[in-house]
Amino acid sequence: MTAPQIDETRALDHLMDLLAIEGLSGREGKVAAAVQEKLLAAGCEASWIGHDDANVRIPGNYEVGNLIVELPGTRPGPRRLFMGHMDTVPLCRGAVPVRLNGRIEAEGDTALGGDNRTSIGALVTMVETLLAQDVPRPPITVLMTVGEEVGLWGARTAELERLGNPEMGFNIDSGAPHVVIIGATGADRWQVDIHGRSSHAGVHPEHGVSAALIASRAVADVAARGFFGKIELPAGSGTSNVGRMAGGEASNQVTDHVFVSGESRSHDKAFLARITAAWRDAFEQAARSVTSSDGQCGRVDFRAETD
Ligand SMILES: [Zn+2]
């Protein structure tokens, strides 16, 4: 049997079409419609294509659920799953893809949305190639999820049975095309509200408890202990990041509230918990370390959720 030949011109056309469609998290309807149209043109039967009801189960008003395509096999064998996500990050709003000097770029200041439309384009091309060249295959499920960028919502709510109980899955969402990752990086997303006490910064700063100082000390402490950014410690490896810090109102006011959100990642579940614990401890210790002249200290409310 000869290997299937991929029509690169068509593959690029699919990708350019899909990159031009706006589809932020929760707003994947137009992407799904375009994919559906392409798949029908490629020879899929309408009955093979459908949506699950993830949109009903995900918080927020999602336009559509996950798009699921079930290709019947031409030979027996365990069902394979191929998947990617339809949504792109907010930076891709209004993106216009252009081809320039052998590259595809976004015109203007937006991001392009290659994450993850390259996957959606590749999956469309895969189905088209399989059908056009009648490539022998076991049953295949293609899953295109919604809400990935805001917490893997589509994948989290997808049901194996609705996917035909595949025995093996390939998720196309990464960097280099020749790299296969056979383990998932677990991530904790955490948020902390730091409560200090306000006072006039020019008259009686000592009466206040600065939430800004607490936040700064906590971040510096985590970094000093080796748990910030790329983490390579004898006990394990991973990453962590502060994604957002916000708070305060005026320069003459001791900051009484700062919000910080961030994440921890590691392949090792136990070590992942240690990274997140390092953040929690650092915020709690820092809150105790900042006191006003009458002995009041700050307090923190730290929440973490594992993806
Ligand atoms: Zn992605």
Tab-separated table of N, CA, C and O in Angstrom, residues 213-274:
chain	number	residue	atom	x	y	z
A	213	LEU	N	3.076	45.231	49.885
A	213	LEU	CA	4.304	44.704	50.495
A	213	LEU	C	4.176	43.199	50.738
A	213	LEU	O	5.108	42.429	50.497
A	214	ILE	N	3.002	42.780	51.169
A	214	ILE	CA	2.777	41.343	51.396
A	214	ILE	C	2.965	40.573	50.087
A	214	ILE	O	3.680	39.563	50.030
A	215	ALA	N	2.346	41.078	49.016
A	215	ALA	CA	2.456	40.401	47.716
A	215	ALA	C	3.904	40.339	47.263
A	215	ALA	O	4.397	39.293	46.815
A	216	SER	N	4.600	41.455	47.397
A	216	SER	CA	5.993	41.509	46.938
A	216	SER	C	6.866	40.542	47.728
A	216	SER	O	7.695	39.824	47.161
A	217	ARG	N	6.694	40.534	49.043
A	217	ARG	CA	7.487	39.621	49.871
A	217	ARG	C	7.214	38.165	49.512
A	217	ARG	O	8.129	37.350	49.462
A	218	ALA	N	5.944	37.852	49.277
A	218	ALA	CA	5.591	36.464	48.964
A	218	ALA	C	6.250	36.017	47.660
A	218	ALA	O	6.854	34.937	47.599
A	219	VAL	N	6.176	36.864	46.642
A	219	VAL	CA	6.753	36.492	45.342
A	219	VAL	C	8.272	36.357	45.467
A	219	VAL	O	8.874	35.391	44.974
A	220	ALA	N	8.886	37.314	46.175
A	220	ALA	CA	10.348	37.263	46.340
A	220	ALA	C	10.750	36.008	47.128
A	220	ALA	O	11.761	35.366	46.820
A	221	ASP	N	9.953	35.661	48.116
A	221	ASP	CA	10.243	34.491	48.945
A	221	ASP	C	10.160	33.200	48.115
A	221	ASP	O	11.039	32.330	48.197
A	222	VAL	N	9.107	33.098	47.295
A	222	VAL	CA	8.956	31.910	46.441
A	222	VAL	C	10.153	31.786	45.505
A	222	VAL	O	10.725	30.704	45.314
A	223	ALA	N	10.570	32.929	44.933
A	223	ALA	CA	11.711	32.919	44.013
A	223	ALA	C	12.986	32.511	44.744
A	223	ALA	O	13.776	31.703	44.239
A	224	ALA	N	13.181	33.052	45.959
A	224	ALA	CA	14.396	32.738	46.719
A	224	ALA	C	14.463	31.253	47.060
A	224	ALA	O	15.543	30.667	47.156
A	225	ARG	N	13.297	30.628	47.209
A	225	ARG	CA	13.275	29.195	47.534
A	225	ARG	C	13.327	28.314	46.296
A	225	ARG	O	13.234	27.090	46.391
A	226	GLY	N	13.419	28.941	45.120
A	226	GLY	CA	13.578	28.168	43.885
A	226	GLY	C	12.285	27.661	43.272
A	226	GLY	O	12.306	26.800	42.390
A	227	PHE	N	11.155	28.215	43.723
A	227	PHE	CA	9.869	27.744	43.207
A	227	PHE	C	9.232	28.698	42.196
A	227	PHE	O	8.054	28.578	41.892
A	228	PHE	N	10.013	29.650	41.692
A	228	PHE	CA	9.463	30.603	40.731
A	228	PHE	C	10.029	30.330	39.337
A	228	PHE	O	11.199	30.024	39.197
A	229	GLY	N	9.183	30.460	38.307
A	229	GLY	CA	9.664	30.266	36.929
A	229	GLY	C	10.003	28.815	36.687
A	229	GLY	O	9.233	27.919	37.034
A	230	LYS	N	11.177	28.569	36.082
A	230	LYS	CA	11.592	27.188	35.832
A	230	LYS	C	12.123	26.597	37.130
A	230	LYS	O	13.046	27.141	37.724
A	231	ILE	N	11.531	25.508	37.543
A	231	ILE	CA	11.897	24.923	38.834
A	231	ILE	C	12.692	23.637	38.611
A	231	ILE	O	12.209	22.710	37.974
A	232	GLU	N	13.927	23.630	39.102
A	232	GLU	CA	14.772	22.429	39.025
A	232	GLU	C	15.342	22.194	40.406
A	232	GLU	O	16.408	22.688	40.734
A	233	LEU	N	14.627	21.494	41.232
A	233	LEU	CA	15.071	21.255	42.602
A	233	LEU	C	15.326	19.765	42.793
A	233	LEU	O	14.820	18.942	42.016
A	234	PRO	N	16.125	19.381	43.792
A	234	PRO	CA	16.358	17.949	44.032
A	234	PRO	C	15.040	17.184	44.201
A	234	PRO	O	14.924	16.032	43.791
A	235	ALA	N	14.036	17.847	44.761
A	235	ALA	CA	12.763	17.165	45.022
A	235	ALA	C	11.882	17.029	43.786
A	235	ALA	O	10.910	16.271	43.788
A	236	GLY	N	12.211	17.761	42.722
A	236	GLY	CA	11.379	17.662	41.530
A	236	GLY	C	11.548	18.861	40.622
A	236	GLY	O	12.301	19.792	40.919
A	237	SER	N	10.838	18.808	39.479
A	237	SER	CA	10.932	19.924	38.545
A	237	SER	C	9.536	20.331	38.095
A	237	SER	O	8.564	19.573	38.234
A	238	GLY	N	9.460	21.525	37.563
A	238	GLY	CA	8.172	22.060	37.104
A	238	GLY	C	8.326	23.526	36.775
A	238	GLY	O	9.441	24.002	36.522
A	239	THR	N	7.214	24.224	36.753
A	239	THR	CA	7.238	25.660	36.500
A	239	THR	C	6.189	26.330	37.372
A	239	THR	O	5.256	25.672	37.838
A	240	SER	N	6.370	27.621	37.569
A	240	SER	CA	5.290	28.382	38.191
A	240	SER	C	5.363	29.810	37.688
A	240	SER	O	6.391	30.248	37.171
A	241	ASN	N	4.252	30.502	37.806
A	241	ASN	CA	4.187	31.850	37.250
A	241	ASN	C	3.143	32.693	37.966
A	241	ASN	O	2.135	32.168	38.433
A	242	VAL	N	3.449	33.984	38.057
A	242	VAL	CA	2.432	34.949	38.465
A	242	VAL	C	1.884	35.552	37.184
A	242	VAL	O	2.631	36.139	36.407
A	243	GLY	N	0.601	35.368	36.934
A	243	GLY	CA	0.028	35.862	35.686
A	243	GLY	C	-0.554	37.250	35.824
A	243	GLY	O	-0.555	38.022	34.870
A	244	ARG	N	-1.040	37.555	37.016
A	244	ARG	CA	-1.720	38.848	37.178
A	244	ARG	C	-1.567	39.340	38.607
A	244	ARG	O	-1.708	38.579	39.557
A	245	MET	N	-1.240	40.619	38.729
A	245	MET	CA	-1.241	41.275	40.042
A	245	MET	C	-2.018	42.556	39.865
A	245	MET	O	-1.770	43.308	38.927
A	246	ALA	N	-2.949	42.798	40.750
A	246	ALA	CA	-3.743	44.016	40.607
A	246	ALA	C	-4.171	44.497	41.974
A	246	ALA	O	-4.439	43.698	42.871
A	247	GLY	N	-4.227	45.805	42.117
A	247	GLY	CA	-4.715	46.318	43.390
A	247	GLY	C	-4.331	47.761	43.607
A	247	GLY	O	-3.646	48.368	42.779
A	248	GLY	N	-4.776	48.306	44.721
A	248	GLY	CA	-4.432	49.670	45.079
A	248	GLY	C	-5.282	50.700	44.382
A	248	GLY	O	-5.932	50.408	43.364
A	249	GLU	N	-5.335	51.898	44.974
A	249	GLU	CA	-6.165	52.946	44.376
A	249	GLU	C	-5.416	54.252	44.161
A	249	GLU	O	-5.529	54.863	43.122
A	250	ALA	N	-4.663	54.687	45.148
A	250	ALA	CA	-4.015	55.994	45.031
A	250	ALA	C	-2.650	55.937	45.686
A	250	ALA	O	-2.413	55.133	46.594
A	251	SER	N	-1.754	56.817	45.227
A	251	SER	CA	-0.377	56.763	45.736
A	251	SER	C	-0.296	57.210	47.190
A	251	SER	O	0.660	56.887	47.890
A	252	ASN	N	-1.296	57.945	47.669
A	252	ASN	CA	-1.231	58.406	49.064
A	252	ASN	C	-2.003	57.494	50.015
A	252	ASN	O	-2.312	57.860	51.131
A	253	GLN	N	-2.315	56.315	49.545
A	253	GLN	CA	-3.109	55.403	50.365
A	253	GLN	C	-2.367	54.078	50.494
A	253	GLN	O	-1.940	53.494	49.481
A	254	VAL	N	-2.209	53.603	51.691
A	254	VAL	CA	-1.582	52.283	51.879
A	254	VAL	C	-2.537	51.244	51.268
A	254	VAL	O	-3.729	51.232	51.560
A	255	THR	N	-1.993	50.393	50.405
A	255	THR	CA	-2.814	49.452	49.632
A	255	THR	C	-3.473	48.416	50.535
A	255	THR	O	-2.778	47.659	51.210
A	256	ASP	N	-4.778	48.403	50.539
A	256	ASP	CA	-5.437	47.449	51.444
A	256	ASP	C	-5.884	46.173	50.745
A	256	ASP	O	-6.320	45.234	51.396
A	257	HIS	N	-5.783	46.111	49.414
A	257	HIS	CA	-6.150	44.866	48.731
A	257	HIS	C	-5.338	44.666	47.463
A	257	HIS	O	-5.199	45.583	46.660
A	258	VAL	N	-4.785	43.475	47.319
A	258	VAL	CA	-4.095	43.103	46.075
A	258	VAL	C	-4.576	41.710	45.690
A	258	VAL	O	-4.711	40.828	46.546
A	259	PHE	N	-4.857	41.554	44.405
A	259	PHE	CA	-5.248	40.245	43.867
A	259	PHE	C	-4.090	39.708	43.039
A	259	PHE	O	-3.497	40.438	42.248
A	260	VAL	N	-3.769	38.455	43.253
A	260	VAL	CA	-2.700	37.819	42.468
A	260	VAL	C	-3.224	36.493	41.945
A	260	VAL	O	-3.870	35.738	42.689
A	261	SER	N	-2.984	36.224	40.655
A	261	SER	CA	-3.319	34.894	40.151
A	261	SER	C	-2.105	34.319	39.447
A	261	SER	O	-1.268	35.039	38.915
A	262	GLY	N	-2.003	33.026	39.471
A	262	GLY	CA	-0.853	32.378	38.859
A	262	GLY	C	-1.108	30.902	38.681
A	262	GLY	O	-2.237	30.424	38.864
A	263	GLU	N	-0.067	30.191	38.311
A	263	GLU	CA	-0.224	28.759	38.091
A	263	GLU	C	1.047	28.022	38.470
A	263	GLU	O	2.127	28.607	38.544
A	264	SER	N	0.905	26.733	38.702
A	264	SER	CA	2.022	25.835	38.968
A	264	SER	C	1.858	24.656	38.022
A	264	SER	O	0.732	24.229	37.763
A	265	ARG	N	2.973	24.141	37.522
A	265	ARG	CA	2.898	22.966	36.635
A	265	ARG	C	3.998	21.970	36.972
A	265	ARG	O	5.123	22.367	37.261
A	266	SER	N	3.680	20.710	36.877
A	266	SER	CA	4.695	19.656	36.995
A	266	SER	C	4.113	18.349	36.471
A	266	SER	O	2.904	18.117	36.557
A	267	HIS	N	4.982	17.498	35.918
A	267	HIS	CA	4.537	16.170	35.498
A	267	HIS	C	4.265	15.282	36.707
A	267	HIS	O	3.593	14.279	36.617
A	268	ASP	N	4.870	15.676	37.837
A	268	ASP	CA	4.774	14.878	39.058
A	268	ASP	C	3.700	15.488	39.962
A	268	ASP	O	3.859	16.585	40.483
A	269	LYS	N	2.628	14.731	40.142
A	269	LYS	CA	1.480	15.248	40.888
A	269	LYS	C	1.847	15.705	42.296
A	269	LYS	O	1.387	16.732	42.775
A	270	ALA	N	2.689	14.888	42.959
A	270	ALA	CA	3.067	15.215	44.341
A	270	ALA	C	3.884	16.501	44.363
A	270	ALA	O	3.703	17.361	45.228
A	271	PHE	N	4.780	16.631	43.370
A	271	PHE	CA	5.610	17.831	43.353
A	271	PHE	C	4.782	19.058	42.957
A	271	PHE	O	5.012	20.166	43.453
A	272	LEU	N	3.805	18.835	42.103
A	272	LEU	CA	2.896	19.932	41.731
A	272	LEU	C	2.235	20.499	42.992
A	272	LEU	O	2.153	21.712	43.186
A	273	ALA	N	1.805	19.599	43.866
A	273	ALA	CA	1.173	20.049	45.114
A	273	ALA	C	2.169	20.828	45.970
A	273	ALA	O	1.807	21.784	46.647
A	274	ARG	N	3.449	20.424	45.904
A	274	ARG	CA	4.466	21.138	46.691
A	274	ARG	C	4.685	22.548	46.161
A	274	ARG	O	4.910	23.483	46.928
